[in-house]
XYZ file of C-alpha atoms in Angstrom:
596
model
C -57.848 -54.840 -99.450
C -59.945 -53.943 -102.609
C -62.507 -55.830 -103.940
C -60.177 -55.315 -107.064
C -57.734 -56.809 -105.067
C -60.057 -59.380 -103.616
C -61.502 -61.072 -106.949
C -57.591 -61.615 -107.942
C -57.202 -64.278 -105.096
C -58.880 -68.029 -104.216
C -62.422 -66.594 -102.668
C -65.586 -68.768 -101.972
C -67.361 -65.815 -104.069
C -68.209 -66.456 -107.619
C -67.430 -63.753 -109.949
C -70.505 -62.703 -110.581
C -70.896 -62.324 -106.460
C -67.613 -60.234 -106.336
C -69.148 -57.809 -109.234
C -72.566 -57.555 -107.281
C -70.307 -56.951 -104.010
C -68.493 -54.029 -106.114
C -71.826 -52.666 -107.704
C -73.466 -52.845 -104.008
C -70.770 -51.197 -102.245
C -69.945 -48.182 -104.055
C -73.671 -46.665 -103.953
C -73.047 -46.611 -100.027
C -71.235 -44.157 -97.990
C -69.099 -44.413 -95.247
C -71.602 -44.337 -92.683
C -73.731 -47.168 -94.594
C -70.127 -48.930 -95.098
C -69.629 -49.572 -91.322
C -72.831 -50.822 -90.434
C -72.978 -53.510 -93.212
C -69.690 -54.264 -92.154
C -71.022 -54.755 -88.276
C -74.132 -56.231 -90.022
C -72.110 -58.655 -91.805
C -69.784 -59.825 -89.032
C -72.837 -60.408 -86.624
C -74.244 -62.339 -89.411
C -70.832 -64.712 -89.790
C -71.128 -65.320 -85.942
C -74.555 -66.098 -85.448
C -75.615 -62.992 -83.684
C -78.424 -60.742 -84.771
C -78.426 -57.878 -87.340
C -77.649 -54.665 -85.637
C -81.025 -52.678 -86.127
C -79.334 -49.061 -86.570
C -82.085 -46.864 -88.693
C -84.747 -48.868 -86.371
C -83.564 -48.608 -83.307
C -82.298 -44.382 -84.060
C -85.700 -43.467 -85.653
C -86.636 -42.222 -82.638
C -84.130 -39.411 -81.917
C -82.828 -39.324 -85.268
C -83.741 -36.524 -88.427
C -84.735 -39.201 -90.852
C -84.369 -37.704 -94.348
C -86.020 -39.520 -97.409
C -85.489 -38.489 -100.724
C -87.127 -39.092 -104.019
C -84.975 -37.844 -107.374
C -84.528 -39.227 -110.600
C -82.342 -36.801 -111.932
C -79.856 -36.252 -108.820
C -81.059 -33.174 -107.501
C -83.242 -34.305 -104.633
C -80.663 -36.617 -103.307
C -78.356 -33.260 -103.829
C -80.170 -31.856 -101.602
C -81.056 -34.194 -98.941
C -77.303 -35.211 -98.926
C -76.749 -31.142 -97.921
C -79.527 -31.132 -95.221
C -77.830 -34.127 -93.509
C -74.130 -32.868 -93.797
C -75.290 -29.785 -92.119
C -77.820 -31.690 -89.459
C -74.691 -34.080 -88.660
C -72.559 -30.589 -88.262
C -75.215 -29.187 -86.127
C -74.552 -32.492 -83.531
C -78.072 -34.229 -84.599
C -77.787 -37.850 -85.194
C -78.840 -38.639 -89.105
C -80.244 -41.366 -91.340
C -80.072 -40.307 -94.790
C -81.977 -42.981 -97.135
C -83.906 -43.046 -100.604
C -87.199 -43.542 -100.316
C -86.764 -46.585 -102.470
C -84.543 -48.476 -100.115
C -87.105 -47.176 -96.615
C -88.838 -49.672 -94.699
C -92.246 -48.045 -94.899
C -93.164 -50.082 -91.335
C -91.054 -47.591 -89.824
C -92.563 -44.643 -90.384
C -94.730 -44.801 -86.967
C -91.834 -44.897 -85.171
C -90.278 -41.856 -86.554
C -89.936 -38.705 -84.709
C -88.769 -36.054 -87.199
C -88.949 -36.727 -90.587
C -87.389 -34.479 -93.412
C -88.716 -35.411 -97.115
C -86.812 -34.444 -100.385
C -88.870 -35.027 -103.842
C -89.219 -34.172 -107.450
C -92.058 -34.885 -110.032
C -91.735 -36.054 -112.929
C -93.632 -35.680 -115.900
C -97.418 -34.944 -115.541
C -96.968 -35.404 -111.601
C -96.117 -38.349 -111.422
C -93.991 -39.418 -108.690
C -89.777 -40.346 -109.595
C -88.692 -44.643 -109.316
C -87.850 -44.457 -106.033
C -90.421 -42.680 -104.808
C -93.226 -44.672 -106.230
C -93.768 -47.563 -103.675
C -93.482 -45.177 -100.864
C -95.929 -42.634 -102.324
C -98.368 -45.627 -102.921
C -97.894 -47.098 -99.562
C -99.442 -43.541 -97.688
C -102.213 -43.315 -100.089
C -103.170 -47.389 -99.018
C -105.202 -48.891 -96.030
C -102.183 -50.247 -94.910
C -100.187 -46.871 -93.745
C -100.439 -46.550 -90.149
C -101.070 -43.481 -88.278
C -98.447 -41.110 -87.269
C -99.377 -38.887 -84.378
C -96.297 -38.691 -82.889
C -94.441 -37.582 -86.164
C -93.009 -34.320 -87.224
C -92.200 -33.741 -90.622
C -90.905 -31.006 -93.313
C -91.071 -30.753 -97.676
C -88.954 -29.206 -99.695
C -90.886 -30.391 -103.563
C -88.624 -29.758 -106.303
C -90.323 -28.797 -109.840
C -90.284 -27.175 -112.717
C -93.152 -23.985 -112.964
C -92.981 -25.039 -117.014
C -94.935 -27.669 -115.942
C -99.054 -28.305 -115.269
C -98.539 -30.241 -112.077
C -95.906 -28.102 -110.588
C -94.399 -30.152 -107.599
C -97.141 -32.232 -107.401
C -95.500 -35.247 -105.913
C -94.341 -32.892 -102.927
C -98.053 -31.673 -102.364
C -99.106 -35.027 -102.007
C -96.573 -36.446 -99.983
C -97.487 -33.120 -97.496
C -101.425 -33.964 -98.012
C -101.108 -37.657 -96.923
C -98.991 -37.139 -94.191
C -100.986 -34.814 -92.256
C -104.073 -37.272 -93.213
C -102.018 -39.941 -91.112
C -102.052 -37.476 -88.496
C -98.737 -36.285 -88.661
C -97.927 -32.374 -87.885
C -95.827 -30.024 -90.031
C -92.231 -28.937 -88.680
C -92.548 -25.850 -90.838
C -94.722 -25.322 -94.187
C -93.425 -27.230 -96.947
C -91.494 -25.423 -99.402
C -92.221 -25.826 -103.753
C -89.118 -25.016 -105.432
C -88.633 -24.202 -109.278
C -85.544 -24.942 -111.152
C -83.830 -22.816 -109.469
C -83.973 -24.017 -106.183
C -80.732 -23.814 -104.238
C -81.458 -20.462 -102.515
C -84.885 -22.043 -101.378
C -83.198 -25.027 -100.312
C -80.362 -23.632 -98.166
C -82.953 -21.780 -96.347
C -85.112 -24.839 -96.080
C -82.308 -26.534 -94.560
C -81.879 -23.945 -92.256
C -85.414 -23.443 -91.270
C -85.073 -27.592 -90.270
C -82.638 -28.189 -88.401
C -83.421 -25.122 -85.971
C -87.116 -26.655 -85.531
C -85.594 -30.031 -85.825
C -82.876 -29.417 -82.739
C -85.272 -28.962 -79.814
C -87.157 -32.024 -80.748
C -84.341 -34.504 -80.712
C -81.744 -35.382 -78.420
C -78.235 -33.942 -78.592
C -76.194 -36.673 -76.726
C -72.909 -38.415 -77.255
C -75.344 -41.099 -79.398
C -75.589 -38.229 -81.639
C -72.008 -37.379 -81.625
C -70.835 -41.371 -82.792
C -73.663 -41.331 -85.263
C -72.345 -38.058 -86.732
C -68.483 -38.978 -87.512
C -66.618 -36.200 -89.496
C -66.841 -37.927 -93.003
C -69.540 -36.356 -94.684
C -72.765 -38.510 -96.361
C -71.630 -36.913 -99.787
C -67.755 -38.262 -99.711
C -67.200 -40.979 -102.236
C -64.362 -42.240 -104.319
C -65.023 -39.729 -107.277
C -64.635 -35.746 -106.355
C -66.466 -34.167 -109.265
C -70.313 -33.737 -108.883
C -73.184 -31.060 -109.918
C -71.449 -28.378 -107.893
C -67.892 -29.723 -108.773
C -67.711 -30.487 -112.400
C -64.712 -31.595 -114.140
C -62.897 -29.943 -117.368
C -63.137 -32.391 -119.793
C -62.342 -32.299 -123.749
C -64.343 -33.350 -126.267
C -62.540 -35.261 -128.613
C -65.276 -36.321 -131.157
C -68.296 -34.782 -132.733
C -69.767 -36.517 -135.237
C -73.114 -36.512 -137.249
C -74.809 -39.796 -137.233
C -77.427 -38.979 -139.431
C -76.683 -38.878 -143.169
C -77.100 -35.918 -145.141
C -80.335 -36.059 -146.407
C -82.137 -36.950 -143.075
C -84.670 -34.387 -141.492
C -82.548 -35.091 -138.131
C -78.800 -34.270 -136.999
C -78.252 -37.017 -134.567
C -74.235 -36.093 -133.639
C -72.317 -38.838 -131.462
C -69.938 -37.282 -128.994
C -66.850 -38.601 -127.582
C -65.714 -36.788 -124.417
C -62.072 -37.634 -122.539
C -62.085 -38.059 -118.945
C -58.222 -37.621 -118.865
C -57.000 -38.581 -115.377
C -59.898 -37.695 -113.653
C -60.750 -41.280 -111.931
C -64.458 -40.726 -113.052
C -66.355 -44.136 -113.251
C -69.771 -44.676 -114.153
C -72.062 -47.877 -114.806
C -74.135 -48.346 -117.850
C -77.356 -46.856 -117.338
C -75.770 -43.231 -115.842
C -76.113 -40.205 -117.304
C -73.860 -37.479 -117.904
C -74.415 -33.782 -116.806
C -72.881 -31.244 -119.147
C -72.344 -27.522 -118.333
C -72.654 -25.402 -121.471
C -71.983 -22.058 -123.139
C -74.964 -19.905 -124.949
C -74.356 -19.919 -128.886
C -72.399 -16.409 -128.902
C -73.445 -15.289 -132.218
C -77.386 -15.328 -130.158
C -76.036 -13.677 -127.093
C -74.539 -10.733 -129.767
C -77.809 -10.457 -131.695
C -79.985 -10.179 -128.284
C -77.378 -7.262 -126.719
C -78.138 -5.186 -129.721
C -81.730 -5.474 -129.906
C -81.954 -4.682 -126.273
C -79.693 -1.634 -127.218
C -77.297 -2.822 -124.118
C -73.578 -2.494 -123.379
C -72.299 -6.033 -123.223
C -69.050 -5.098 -120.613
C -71.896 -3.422 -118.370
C -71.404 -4.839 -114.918
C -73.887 -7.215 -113.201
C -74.347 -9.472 -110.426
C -75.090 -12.723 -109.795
C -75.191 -15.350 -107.252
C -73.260 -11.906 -105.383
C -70.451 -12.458 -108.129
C -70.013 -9.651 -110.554
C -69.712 -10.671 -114.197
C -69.985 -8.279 -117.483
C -73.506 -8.469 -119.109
C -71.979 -10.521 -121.775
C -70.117 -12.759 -119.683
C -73.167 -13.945 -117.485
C -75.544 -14.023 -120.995
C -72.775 -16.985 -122.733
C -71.965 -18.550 -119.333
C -74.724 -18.190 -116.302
C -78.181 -17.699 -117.656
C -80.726 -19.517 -119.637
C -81.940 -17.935 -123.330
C -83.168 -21.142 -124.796
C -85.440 -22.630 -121.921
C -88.619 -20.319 -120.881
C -90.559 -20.144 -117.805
C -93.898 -18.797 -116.564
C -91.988 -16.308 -114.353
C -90.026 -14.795 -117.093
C -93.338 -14.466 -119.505
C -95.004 -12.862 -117.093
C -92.215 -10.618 -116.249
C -91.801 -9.636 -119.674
C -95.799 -9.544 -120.761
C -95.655 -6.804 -117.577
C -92.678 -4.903 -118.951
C -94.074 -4.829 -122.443
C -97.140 -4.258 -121.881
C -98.469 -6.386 -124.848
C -101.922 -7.125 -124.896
C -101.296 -10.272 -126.780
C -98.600 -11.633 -124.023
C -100.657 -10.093 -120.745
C -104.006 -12.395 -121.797
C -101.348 -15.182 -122.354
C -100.015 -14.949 -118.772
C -103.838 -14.578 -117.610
C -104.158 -18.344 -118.532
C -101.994 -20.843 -117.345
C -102.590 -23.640 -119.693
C -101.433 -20.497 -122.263
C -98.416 -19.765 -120.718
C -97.368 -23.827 -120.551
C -98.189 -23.785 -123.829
C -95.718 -20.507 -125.111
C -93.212 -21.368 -122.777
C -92.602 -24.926 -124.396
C -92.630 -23.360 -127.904
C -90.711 -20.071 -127.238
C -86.753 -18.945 -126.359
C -85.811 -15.403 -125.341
C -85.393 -14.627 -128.535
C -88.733 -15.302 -129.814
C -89.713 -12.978 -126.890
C -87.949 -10.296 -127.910
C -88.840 -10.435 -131.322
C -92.182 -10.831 -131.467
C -92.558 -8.720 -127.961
C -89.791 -5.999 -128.293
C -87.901 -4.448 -125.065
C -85.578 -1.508 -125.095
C -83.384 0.406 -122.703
C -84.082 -2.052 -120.273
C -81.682 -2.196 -116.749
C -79.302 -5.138 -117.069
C -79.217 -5.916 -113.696
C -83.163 -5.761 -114.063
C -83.173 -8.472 -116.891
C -80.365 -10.648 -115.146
C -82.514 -11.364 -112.342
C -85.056 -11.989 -114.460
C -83.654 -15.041 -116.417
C -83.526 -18.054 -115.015
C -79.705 -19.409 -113.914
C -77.925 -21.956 -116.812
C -78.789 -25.181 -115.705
C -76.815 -28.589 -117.011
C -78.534 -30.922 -119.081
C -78.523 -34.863 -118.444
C -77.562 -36.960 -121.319
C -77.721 -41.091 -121.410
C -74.203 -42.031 -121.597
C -73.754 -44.237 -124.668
C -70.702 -46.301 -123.348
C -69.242 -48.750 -121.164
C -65.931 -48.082 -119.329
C -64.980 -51.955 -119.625
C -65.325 -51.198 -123.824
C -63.863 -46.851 -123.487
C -61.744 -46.652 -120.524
C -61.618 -43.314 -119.509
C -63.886 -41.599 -122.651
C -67.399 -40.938 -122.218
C -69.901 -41.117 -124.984
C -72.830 -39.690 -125.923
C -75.829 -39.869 -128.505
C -76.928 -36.227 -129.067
C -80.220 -35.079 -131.193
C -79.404 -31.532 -131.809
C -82.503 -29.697 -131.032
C -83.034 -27.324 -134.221
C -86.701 -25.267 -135.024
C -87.601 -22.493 -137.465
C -89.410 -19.951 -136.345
C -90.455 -16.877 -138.221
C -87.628 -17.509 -140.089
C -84.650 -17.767 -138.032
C -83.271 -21.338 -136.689
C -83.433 -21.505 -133.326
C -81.421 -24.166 -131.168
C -81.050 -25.863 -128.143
C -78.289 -24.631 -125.673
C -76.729 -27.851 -125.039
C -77.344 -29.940 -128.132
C -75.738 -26.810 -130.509
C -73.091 -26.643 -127.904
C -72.049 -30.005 -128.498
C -72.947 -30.312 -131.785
C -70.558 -27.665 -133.062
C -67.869 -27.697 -130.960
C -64.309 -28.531 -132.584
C -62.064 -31.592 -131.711
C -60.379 -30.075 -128.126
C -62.885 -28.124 -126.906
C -63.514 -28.055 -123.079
C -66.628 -28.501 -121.732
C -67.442 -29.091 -118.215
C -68.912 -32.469 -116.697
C -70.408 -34.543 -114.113
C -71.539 -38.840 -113.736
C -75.283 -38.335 -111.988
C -75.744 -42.066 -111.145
C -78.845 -43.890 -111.781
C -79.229 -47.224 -109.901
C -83.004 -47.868 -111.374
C -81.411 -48.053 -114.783
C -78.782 -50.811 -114.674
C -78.179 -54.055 -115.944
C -79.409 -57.367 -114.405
C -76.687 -58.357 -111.549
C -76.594 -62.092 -113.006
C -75.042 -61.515 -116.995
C -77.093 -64.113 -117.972
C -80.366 -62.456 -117.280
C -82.406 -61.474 -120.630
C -82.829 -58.169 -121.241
C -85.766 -56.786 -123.802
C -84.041 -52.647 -124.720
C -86.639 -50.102 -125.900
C -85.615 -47.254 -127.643
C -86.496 -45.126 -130.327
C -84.152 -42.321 -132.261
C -82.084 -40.966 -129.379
C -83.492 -43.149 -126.619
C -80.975 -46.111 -127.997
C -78.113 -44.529 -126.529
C -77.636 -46.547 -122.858
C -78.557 -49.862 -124.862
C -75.570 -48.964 -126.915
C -74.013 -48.845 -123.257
C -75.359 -52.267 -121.923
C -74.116 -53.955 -125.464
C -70.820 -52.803 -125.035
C -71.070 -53.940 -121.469
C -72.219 -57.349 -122.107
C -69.519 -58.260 -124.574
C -66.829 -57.242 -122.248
C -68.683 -60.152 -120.058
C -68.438 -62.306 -122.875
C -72.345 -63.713 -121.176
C -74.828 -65.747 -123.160
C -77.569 -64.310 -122.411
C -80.167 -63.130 -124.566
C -80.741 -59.462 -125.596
C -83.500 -58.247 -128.100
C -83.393 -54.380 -128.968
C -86.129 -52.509 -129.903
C -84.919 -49.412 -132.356
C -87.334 -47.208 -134.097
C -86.941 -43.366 -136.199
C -88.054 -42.371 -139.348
C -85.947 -43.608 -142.135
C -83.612 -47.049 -142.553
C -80.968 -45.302 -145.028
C -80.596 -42.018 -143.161
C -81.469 -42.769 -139.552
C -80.067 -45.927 -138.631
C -77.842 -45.508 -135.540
C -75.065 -47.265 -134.663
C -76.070 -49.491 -137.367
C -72.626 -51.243 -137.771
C -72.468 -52.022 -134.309
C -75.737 -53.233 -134.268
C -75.116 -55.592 -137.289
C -71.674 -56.842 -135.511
C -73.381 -57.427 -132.490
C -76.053 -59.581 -134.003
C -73.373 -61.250 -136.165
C -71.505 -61.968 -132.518
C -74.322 -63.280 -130.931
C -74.227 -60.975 -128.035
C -77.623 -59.157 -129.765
C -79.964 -62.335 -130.079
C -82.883 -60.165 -131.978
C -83.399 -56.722 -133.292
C -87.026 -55.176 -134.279
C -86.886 -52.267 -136.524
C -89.447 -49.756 -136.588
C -88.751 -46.893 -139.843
C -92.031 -45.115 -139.675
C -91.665 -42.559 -142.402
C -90.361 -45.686 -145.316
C -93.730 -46.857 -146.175
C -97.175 -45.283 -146.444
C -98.406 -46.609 -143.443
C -96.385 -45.185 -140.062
C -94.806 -47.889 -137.760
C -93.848 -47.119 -134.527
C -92.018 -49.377 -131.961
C -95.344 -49.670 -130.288
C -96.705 -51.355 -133.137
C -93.498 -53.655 -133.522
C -93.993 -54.588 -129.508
C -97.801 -55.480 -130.631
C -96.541 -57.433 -133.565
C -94.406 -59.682 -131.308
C -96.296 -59.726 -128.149
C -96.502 -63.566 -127.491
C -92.358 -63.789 -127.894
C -91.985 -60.599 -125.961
C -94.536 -62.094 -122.941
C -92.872 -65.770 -123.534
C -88.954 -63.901 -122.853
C -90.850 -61.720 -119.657
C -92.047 -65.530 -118.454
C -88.216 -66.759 -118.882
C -87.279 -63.738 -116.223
C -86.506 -61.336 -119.071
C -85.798 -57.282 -117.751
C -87.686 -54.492 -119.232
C -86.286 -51.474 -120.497
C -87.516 -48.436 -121.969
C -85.476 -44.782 -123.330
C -86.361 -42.294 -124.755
C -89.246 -39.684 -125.384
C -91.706 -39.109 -122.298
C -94.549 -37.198 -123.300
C -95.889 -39.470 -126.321
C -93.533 -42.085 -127.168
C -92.914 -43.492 -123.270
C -97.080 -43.785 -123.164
C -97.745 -45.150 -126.293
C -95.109 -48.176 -125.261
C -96.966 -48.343 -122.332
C -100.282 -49.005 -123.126
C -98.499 -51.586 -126.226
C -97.076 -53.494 -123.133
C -100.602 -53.159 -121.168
C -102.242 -54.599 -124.277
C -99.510 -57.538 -124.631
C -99.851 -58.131 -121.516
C -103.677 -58.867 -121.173
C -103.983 -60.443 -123.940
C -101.335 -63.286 -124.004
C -101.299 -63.051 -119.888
C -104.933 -63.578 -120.232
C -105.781 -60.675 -118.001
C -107.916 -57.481 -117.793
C -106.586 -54.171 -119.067
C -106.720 -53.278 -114.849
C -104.594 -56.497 -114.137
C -102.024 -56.210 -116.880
C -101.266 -52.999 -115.486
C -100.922 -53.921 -112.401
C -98.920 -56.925 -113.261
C -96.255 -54.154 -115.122
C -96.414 -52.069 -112.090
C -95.486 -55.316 -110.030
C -92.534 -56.039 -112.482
C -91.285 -52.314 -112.081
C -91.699 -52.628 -108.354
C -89.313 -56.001 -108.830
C -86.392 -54.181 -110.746
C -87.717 -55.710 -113.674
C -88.991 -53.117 -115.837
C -86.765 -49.848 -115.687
C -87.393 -46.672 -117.707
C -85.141 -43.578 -118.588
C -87.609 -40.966 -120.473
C -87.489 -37.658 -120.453
């Protein structure tokens, strides 16, 4: 029977245990299914837990994964599909749901992890990094252990998180399986071979018994009720595109409504949406000519053959940069301005964030180059995440989204992002290709009557639009303040009808407005947070949840230290303790970002 089924009958479960039951149970897979099941019949008849990932450490690959965007779990999911097919017993788990106390007991260990930002480590990730940097982490002689780091070369602290987790453990004793393995955005190719490389060392050093064989049933870890993922995306159709901006505003904020048709795609508030994209044609046309090439010439990639236009429009970045591409180019140039660039790193960082192919090619010209030479030297298209704006319980099977189409001039020319323009400009029936990456340290309180405190400046207000939506289907009294910030009231206010019904409705109990361009003086929401500090610490002493969307490398910090600052002063703390009292509340599920 369902759980659909099950909250239609007479149940000694309250609703709001049934919906927690539902939530619970559809992050697990099969594997994790059965064993709460066993855990939860002992349990009923008064025996003990059964002590599974315990008592298998020992001859078991234990893989841990850190990801905040998907693709570390991706990828951890793939090494234990392929250890399982290999006949090694597996326990798959994110690092934010380990047991660090079993760590000594561990005999092979296989770790999975991104970094985020300026190295900093993802949400599930963090207590676990923390815990092998402390006095309390034990030592771990007897372990064995692999990293794969995933990262972006764009970046200053290119898979930092990975290098650390690979520094501490061998600090604590433990010896490398093979050397650990940084992968750029491109990854998959270094990841397959990873795998590979793990489970041949890993075989020898764990036993291959019929233990292994129940542990490893044929159902693999990645099998769930929805199909469509990353590597399976489904053909959607976009059935809205609208600018929310008005006309005069310095932004084009579009909301886009996307149909799910009968797919059976769910998703939670708090998910975001992956969405495959085409290059702007009119671009890949303007770069084929000033590269003098033939676009029907024949290429490869990924060991499929595609014309040169084909794979430009559908399989290879022009709007994202990387140091590998600069240098590539600064060495097939041979301009003196771009090979000093690529002799400094902090240089390169710096042109690849402000430059596109284009911008390459114009200001650093190439000619008669080999296709096949410059397909392997772009980086593959990769999908970009989006906040999804809506909650099924409100859109059924749509999918909404808050888009800020990225737009700059440069030397005269406009140049856009991939995605944003994509979506941006494509007409009512357009297909467009999509997958739900889940995101469990983004959701909603489990009890609806929780109050929640919602961050989030110009785009960043997009999953609060989700969690409204989803509270009113709840019809819950709980309170719910939203903090909304951008630079005009008249042009820039988003969603503002729905933000005025919602306050009229009483399911928005407060909103704080921050238009930072509409007066002399700029206001940010940091400044708004500081304004109301002793209501916003009086609703965090009532059990309110903190959360924060939006802009990572300035907006995300400047909130921060606004919340550090409320903090100590109405908390009556030191700077050191109210940050460690915000770390304690994010370590509780209490205080949940999304930035990016």
């Amino acid at each position: 029977m369902s759980l659909t089924e099950l909250s239609s009958l007479t149940s000694p479960l309250s609703a709001t245990q049934i919906e927690a039951l539902k939530q619970f149970s559809s992050q697990l897979s099969p594997i994790q299914l059965a064993w709460v099941s066993g855990y939860l019949a002992a349990t009923a008849n008064g025996a003990s837990a059964p002590q599974a990932v315990t008592a298998e450490s020992s001859s078991s690959l234990t893989i841990l994964y850190g990801s905040q965007t998907g693709n570390s779990r991706g990828v951890a999911t793939e090494l234990a599909n392929q250890a399982k097919a290999a006949g090694l017993a597996v326990n798959l788990v994110s690092m934010g749901d380990y047991n660090s106390r079993n760590l000594k007991q561990e005999s092979v260990l296989a770790i999975v992890v991104s970094t985020q930002g300026e190295g900093e480590a993802p949400d599930d990730a963090i207590e676990l990094h923390k815990f092998l940097a402390s006095k309390r982490a034990p030592k771990l002689d007897g372990v064995r252990y692999a990293v794969l780091s995933l990262g972006d070369s764009s970046y200053e602290f290119f898979c930092q998180t990975g290098k650390e987790f690979d520094e501490r453990l061998a600090k604590l004793g433990a010896k490398p399986l093979l050397p650990r393995v940084d992968c750029d955005l491109d990854y998959q190719v270094a990841s397959e071979s990873w795998q590979s490389e793990v489970i041949a060392a890993a075989k020898p050093l764990l036993a291959q018994s019929s233990h292994a064989s129940a542990a490893s049933p044929s159902v693999p870890f990645a099998q769930t009720a929805q199909q469509y993922s990353k590597q399976q995306p489904y053909t959607a159709e976009i059935i809205v595109s609208q600018k929310l901006t008005s006309r005069d505003s310095a932004k084009d904020t579009r909301h886009v409504e996307i149909d799910l048709g009968d797919s059976g795609i769910s998703y939670q508030p708090g998910d975001a949406l992956g969405v495959y994209f085409s290059n702007d044609a009119t671009l890949v046309d303007s770069l084929l000519a000033a590269w003098q090439l033939e676009g029907e010439a024949a290429v490869t990639v990924a060991k499929e053959t595609f014309s040169l236009k084909q794979a430009l429009l559908e399989k290879k970045e022009l709007t994202q940069l990387y140091p590998g591409l600069v240098k590539f180019w600064a060495e097939q140039s041979q301009a003196a301005e771009l090979l000093a660039i690529v002799e400094d790193k902090a240089q390169t960082r710096e042109f690849v964030r402000g430059h596109q192919v284009a911008d390459l090619q114009q200001l650093y010209p190439l000619s008669n180059i080999d296709a096949q030479t410059l397909v392997d030297a772009l980086r593959p298209l990769t999908p970009r995440l989006y906040s999804i704006a809506s909650a099924q319980a409100e859109v059924d099977t749509e999918v909404h989204l808050t888009v800020g189409l990225v737009a700059d001039e440069r030397n005269g020319e406009i140049r856009y992002g991939g995605a944003s323009h994509f979506l941006a400009h494509a007409e009512e029936g357009a297909s467009v290709k999509v997958y739900v990456e889940s995101n469990k340290h983004f959701r909603l309180p489990e009890n609806p009557q929780t109050p929640v405190i919602m961050i989030g400046p110009g785009t960043g207000v997009a999953p609060f639009r989700a969690f409204m939506q989803q509270r009113a289907s709840q019809q819950a009294s709980s309170k719910n303040w939203l903090i909304f910030g951008n630079p005009h009231f008249e042009q820039d206010f988003l969603y503002q009808t729905e933000w005025q019904q919602y306050l009229k409705s009483g399911v928005l109990s407060k909103i704080s407005l921050a238009f930072s361009r509409d007066q002399q003086e700029k206001i940010y929401v940091q400044h708004r947070i500081k304004q109301q500090g002793a209501e916003l610490w009086q609703w965090l002493q009532q059990g309110a949840h903190l959360y924060l969307c939006g802009d990572a490398e300035r907006m995300a910090k400047d909130v921060q230290q606004a919340l550090v600052d409320v903090v100590a002063e109405f908390g009556e703390m030191t700077a050191a303790a109210a940050s460690d009292w915000l770390d304690q509340l994010r370590a509780a599920g209490r205080f949940q970002k999304d930035v990016y």
